[in-house]
Amino acid sequence: MKIFKKLLLSCLVVILLSLLMITDAYAGGQKNNYVYKIGNSGSSGLFSKVQKIRSGLYFTACGKVTYDLEHIVRFGKWDTKNFRWNTSSFNLSNLKGRMTGGVALTGNYENTKYNKLDHKYSGVELKSGTFNYTWKRTMPLGPKNKNAHYDLTTKSGWATPSINCNNEVNVVLDVGGSGRSLAYLDESASYETYANEDIPTEFTEKAESLSDALGGDFDGEVEPLGEDVVVSHFDNAKEDTIILTQQNDNPISVNDVEEKDFSKVVIDDVEYEIGNFNNAADEEMNVIKFEKDGMFMALVTNKTNEEALKLAEEL
């Protein structure tokens, strides 16, 4: 009887955590926020910081995976109006357990029009080494806070049992924040958190619709990236990956596919833009971009175009 009760309790815990995966932002993962203050203008700069993944709300349930990520962000010419992104990278070391890459994002905090996402390592199991992103773009800064921001997610744990942990780094490049000639990391403004974040209902409803369409074999997490952007990750034991990005005021831009390379199809008065790219594991990933119910969305998945389009129609 005691053994039965123990098994029943374990099952209930797994079910509860599975439900939390869909509604909570980080499902117990670790998030580090860094504020890097730079001057009003400059010709180039570099941010570097080691993020040590060691804990979280559900650290044990996530497999006690630990690793170090050295984040490097290289930027070019900037002033109080414009900011040049060059490249970014992370060096993975001291990995104990299993982890996969997630999503990288560059943008500003005032207009989603200038957000760009990169899925090169999404769903790809990573062991050790340096992993690079190329941005090579100049964007306007917002008129209020003059901040550029860089976000990167990684995932620790397994798709089965139903527990995954999304870990995130958020780097704020605070233009005009340094009155000195040298840039510096503001230790008082930088912090670490494991707390879940509130997500607007309109975003969670779409994630729940996608979860229903995928069925019970998939585990999902929903998390905000930057301002008015939500990214939902879904994985299963067969190594299928589906990533849904939502923002409510501008079309979504992905770094992986040129805009000119998207084809278009109209179904029931909704226009879907279809593209594809090969990820870091040389696996074909399909991209579906569309607007529905006043919200801009993008699906990125290793499922076929036909399967991805069917999922998009369900949202």
PDB file of N, CA and C in Angstrom, residues 142-187:
ATOM      1  N   GLY A 142      15.033  52.870 -29.493  1.00  0.00           N
ATOM      2  CA  GLY A 142      13.794  53.520 -29.077  1.00  0.00           C
ATOM      3  C   GLY A 142      14.058  54.928 -28.583  1.00  0.00           C
ATOM      4  N   PRO A 143      13.116  55.849 -28.740  1.00  0.00           N
ATOM      5  CA  PRO A 143      13.323  57.236 -28.323  1.00  0.00           C
ATOM      6  C   PRO A 143      13.343  57.434 -26.812  1.00  0.00           C
ATOM      7  N   LYS A 144      12.874  56.445 -26.045  1.00  0.00           N
ATOM      8  CA  LYS A 144      12.781  56.620 -24.596  1.00  0.00           C
ATOM      9  C   LYS A 144      13.986  56.055 -23.849  1.00  0.00           C
ATOM     10  N   ASN A 145      14.188  54.716 -23.944  1.00  0.00           N
ATOM     11  CA  ASN A 145      15.196  54.125 -23.065  1.00  0.00           C
ATOM     12  C   ASN A 145      16.570  53.922 -23.707  1.00  0.00           C
ATOM     13  N   LYS A 146      16.680  54.054 -25.035  1.00  0.00           N
ATOM     14  CA  LYS A 146      17.970  53.954 -25.728  1.00  0.00           C
ATOM     15  C   LYS A 146      18.678  52.623 -25.466  1.00  0.00           C
ATOM     16  N   ASN A 147      17.917  51.554 -25.288  1.00  0.00           N
ATOM     17  CA  ASN A 147      18.526  50.267 -24.982  1.00  0.00           C
ATOM     18  C   ASN A 147      18.425  49.304 -26.154  1.00  0.00           C
ATOM     19  N   ALA A 148      19.508  48.591 -26.409  1.00  0.00           N
ATOM     20  CA  ALA A 148      19.485  47.425 -27.279  1.00  0.00           C
ATOM     21  C   ALA A 148      19.473  46.204 -26.364  1.00  0.00           C
ATOM     22  N   HIS A 149      18.871  45.106 -26.810  1.00  0.00           N
ATOM     23  CA  HIS A 149      18.879  43.928 -25.940  1.00  0.00           C
ATOM     24  C   HIS A 149      19.119  42.655 -26.734  1.00  0.00           C
ATOM     25  N   TYR A 150      19.769  41.717 -26.050  1.00  0.00           N
ATOM     26  CA  TYR A 150      20.118  40.410 -26.610  1.00  0.00           C
ATOM     27  C   TYR A 150      19.590  39.342 -25.660  1.00  0.00           C
ATOM     28  N   ASP A 151      18.812  38.410 -26.193  1.00  0.00           N
ATOM     29  CA  ASP A 151      18.275  37.316 -25.389  1.00  0.00           C
ATOM     30  C   ASP A 151      18.707  35.988 -26.002  1.00  0.00           C
ATOM     31  N   LEU A 152      19.001  35.024 -25.140  1.00  0.00           N
ATOM     32  CA  LEU A 152      19.365  33.687 -25.603  1.00  0.00           C
ATOM     33  C   LEU A 152      18.795  32.662 -24.631  1.00  0.00           C
ATOM     34  N   THR A 153      18.144  31.632 -25.171  1.00  0.00           N
ATOM     35  CA  THR A 153      17.642  30.556 -24.332  1.00  0.00           C
ATOM     36  C   THR A 153      18.389  29.265 -24.635  1.00  0.00           C
ATOM     37  N   THR A 154      18.538  28.432 -23.621  1.00  0.00           N
ATOM     38  CA  THR A 154      19.014  27.062 -23.773  1.00  0.00           C
ATOM     39  C   THR A 154      18.115  26.180 -22.926  1.00  0.00           C
ATOM     40  N   LYS A 155      18.093  24.881 -23.221  1.00  0.00           N
ATOM     41  CA  LYS A 155      17.191  23.981 -22.514  1.00  0.00           C
ATOM     42  C   LYS A 155      17.984  22.848 -21.880  1.00  0.00           C
ATOM     43  N   SER A 156      17.695  22.580 -20.628  1.00  0.00           N
ATOM     44  CA  SER A 156      18.317  21.455 -19.951  1.00  0.00           C
ATOM     45  C   SER A 156      17.262  20.417 -19.621  1.00  0.00           C
ATOM     46  N   GLY A 157      17.654  19.151 -19.642  1.00  0.00           N
ATOM     47  CA  GLY A 157      16.717  18.086 -19.332  1.00  0.00           C
ATOM     48  C   GLY A 157      16.330  17.293 -20.555  1.00  0.00           C
ATOM     49  N   TRP A 158      15.289  16.498 -20.440  1.00  0.00           N
ATOM     50  CA  TRP A 158      14.849  15.599 -21.486  1.00  0.00           C
ATOM     51  C   TRP A 158      13.395  15.867 -21.827  1.00  0.00           C
ATOM     52  N   ALA A 159      12.992  15.434 -23.023  1.00  0.00           N
ATOM     53  CA  ALA A 159      11.594  15.610 -23.416  1.00  0.00           C
ATOM     54  C   ALA A 159      10.690  14.599 -22.715  1.00  0.00           C
ATOM     55  N   THR A 160      11.250  13.554 -22.181  1.00  0.00           N
ATOM     56  CA  THR A 160      10.486  12.591 -21.403  1.00  0.00           C
ATOM     57  C   THR A 160      11.354  12.091 -20.262  1.00  0.00           C
ATOM     58  N   PRO A 161      10.901  12.086 -19.011  1.00  0.00           N
ATOM     59  CA  PRO A 161       9.565  12.489 -18.581  1.00  0.00           C
ATOM     60  C   PRO A 161       9.274  13.963 -18.854  1.00  0.00           C
ATOM     61  N   SER A 162       8.037  14.357 -18.565  1.00  0.00           N
ATOM     62  CA  SER A 162       7.518  15.658 -19.023  1.00  0.00           C
ATOM     63  C   SER A 162       8.089  16.836 -18.250  1.00  0.00           C
ATOM     64  N   ILE A 163       9.385  16.962 -18.209  1.00  0.00           N
ATOM     65  CA  ILE A 163      10.000  18.057 -17.469  1.00  0.00           C
ATOM     66  C   ILE A 163      11.154  18.617 -18.284  1.00  0.00           C
ATOM     67  N   ASN A 164      11.067  19.863 -18.684  1.00  0.00           N
ATOM     68  CA  ASN A 164      12.161  20.564 -19.338  1.00  0.00           C
ATOM     69  C   ASN A 164      12.373  21.895 -18.640  1.00  0.00           C
ATOM     70  N   CYS A 165      13.579  22.392 -18.664  1.00  0.00           N
ATOM     71  CA  CYS A 165      13.859  23.696 -18.076  1.00  0.00           C
ATOM     72  C   CYS A 165      14.472  24.608 -19.121  1.00  0.00           C
ATOM     73  N   ASN A 166      13.848  25.742 -19.320  1.00  0.00           N
ATOM     74  CA  ASN A 166      14.411  26.756 -20.191  1.00  0.00           C
ATOM     75  C   ASN A 166      15.256  27.698 -19.349  1.00  0.00           C
ATOM     76  N   ASN A 167      16.494  27.887 -19.758  1.00  0.00           N
ATOM     77  CA  ASN A 167      17.381  28.846 -19.110  1.00  0.00           C
ATOM     78  C   ASN A 167      17.588  30.008 -20.067  1.00  0.00           C
ATOM     79  N   GLU A 168      17.714  31.219 -19.527  1.00  0.00           N
ATOM     80  CA  GLU A 168      17.782  32.403 -20.396  1.00  0.00           C
ATOM     81  C   GLU A 168      18.826  33.382 -19.891  1.00  0.00           C
ATOM     82  N   VAL A 169      19.452  34.042 -20.841  1.00  0.00           N
ATOM     83  CA  VAL A 169      20.263  35.204 -20.521  1.00  0.00           C
ATOM     84  C   VAL A 169      19.663  36.402 -21.244  1.00  0.00           C
ATOM     85  N   ASN A 170      19.565  37.518 -20.533  1.00  0.00           N
ATOM     86  CA  ASN A 170      19.060  38.764 -21.097  1.00  0.00           C
ATOM     87  C   ASN A 170      20.119  39.838 -20.886  1.00  0.00           C
ATOM     88  N   VAL A 171      20.651  40.367 -21.984  1.00  0.00           N
ATOM     89  CA  VAL A 171      21.701  41.382 -21.914  1.00  0.00           C
ATOM     90  C   VAL A 171      21.132  42.713 -22.392  1.00  0.00           C
ATOM     91  N   VAL A 172      21.135  43.700 -21.526  1.00  0.00           N
ATOM     92  CA  VAL A 172      20.701  45.053 -21.880  1.00  0.00           C
ATOM     93  C   VAL A 172      21.940  45.888 -22.162  1.00  0.00           C
ATOM     94  N   LEU A 173      22.051  46.407 -23.357  1.00  0.00           N
ATOM     95  CA  LEU A 173      23.145  47.302 -23.732  1.00  0.00           C
ATOM     96  C   LEU A 173      22.613  48.726 -23.607  1.00  0.00           C
ATOM     97  N   ASP A 174      22.965  49.359 -22.508  1.00  0.00           N
ATOM     98  CA  ASP A 174      22.388  50.642 -22.093  1.00  0.00           C
ATOM     99  C   ASP A 174      23.172  51.802 -22.709  1.00  0.00           C
ATOM    100  N   VAL A 175      22.706  52.273 -23.862  1.00  0.00           N
ATOM    101  CA  VAL A 175      23.369  53.374 -24.563  1.00  0.00           C
ATOM    102  C   VAL A 175      23.203  54.662 -23.760  1.00  0.00           C
ATOM    103  N   GLY A 176      24.306  55.330 -23.498  1.00  0.00           N
ATOM    104  CA  GLY A 176      24.286  56.548 -22.708  1.00  0.00           C
ATOM    105  C   GLY A 176      24.306  56.291 -21.218  1.00  0.00           C
ATOM    106  N   GLY A 177      24.347  55.016 -20.816  1.00  0.00           N
ATOM    107  CA  GLY A 177      24.336  54.688 -19.405  1.00  0.00           C
ATOM    108  C   GLY A 177      25.664  54.892 -18.712  1.00  0.00           C
ATOM    109  N   SER A 178      26.741  54.978 -19.500  1.00  0.00           N
ATOM    110  CA  SER A 178      28.062  55.176 -18.919  1.00  0.00           C
ATOM    111  C   SER A 178      28.540  56.597 -19.169  1.00  0.00           C
ATOM    112  N   GLY A 179      28.825  57.299 -18.108  1.00  0.00           N
ATOM    113  CA  GLY A 179      29.377  58.643 -18.249  1.00  0.00           C
ATOM    114  C   GLY A 179      30.884  58.617 -18.385  1.00  0.00           C
ATOM    115  N   ARG A 180      31.433  57.393 -18.330  1.00  0.00           N
ATOM    116  CA  ARG A 180      32.881  57.247 -18.424  1.00  0.00           C
ATOM    117  C   ARG A 180      33.252  56.798 -19.827  1.00  0.00           C
ATOM    118  N   SER A 181      34.526  56.833 -20.141  1.00  0.00           N
ATOM    119  CA  SER A 181      34.979  56.418 -21.467  1.00  0.00           C
ATOM    120  C   SER A 181      34.917  54.904 -21.623  1.00  0.00           C
ATOM    121  N   LEU A 182      34.991  54.153 -20.501  1.00  0.00           N
ATOM    122  CA  LEU A 182      34.969  52.702 -20.565  1.00  0.00           C
ATOM    123  C   LEU A 182      33.572  52.164 -20.246  1.00  0.00           C
ATOM    124  N   ALA A 183      33.139  51.165 -21.011  1.00  0.00           N
ATOM    125  CA  ALA A 183      31.875  50.498 -20.712  1.00  0.00           C
ATOM    126  C   ALA A 183      32.066  49.613 -19.485  1.00  0.00           C
ATOM    127  N   TYR A 184      30.958  49.319 -18.773  1.00  0.00           N
ATOM    128  CA  TYR A 184      31.088  48.469 -17.594  1.00  0.00           C
ATOM    129  C   TYR A 184      29.773  47.762 -17.294  1.00  0.00           C
ATOM    130  N   LEU A 185      29.879  46.614 -16.652  1.00  0.00           N
ATOM    131  CA  LEU A 185      28.724  45.854 -16.225  1.00  0.00           C
ATOM    132  C   LEU A 185      28.207  46.450 -14.915  1.00  0.00           C
ATOM    133  N   ASP A 186      26.938  46.854 -14.921  1.00  0.00           N
ATOM    134  CA  ASP A 186      26.341  47.443 -13.723  1.00  0.00           C
ATOM    135  C   ASP A 186      25.901  46.308 -12.796  1.00  0.00           C
ATOM    136  N   GLU A 187      26.713  45.995 -11.810  1.00  0.00           N
ATOM    137  CA  GLU A 187      26.429  44.880 -10.911  1.00  0.00           C
ATOM    138  C   GLU A 187      25.145  45.110 -10.112  1.00  0.00           C
TER     139      GLU A 187
END
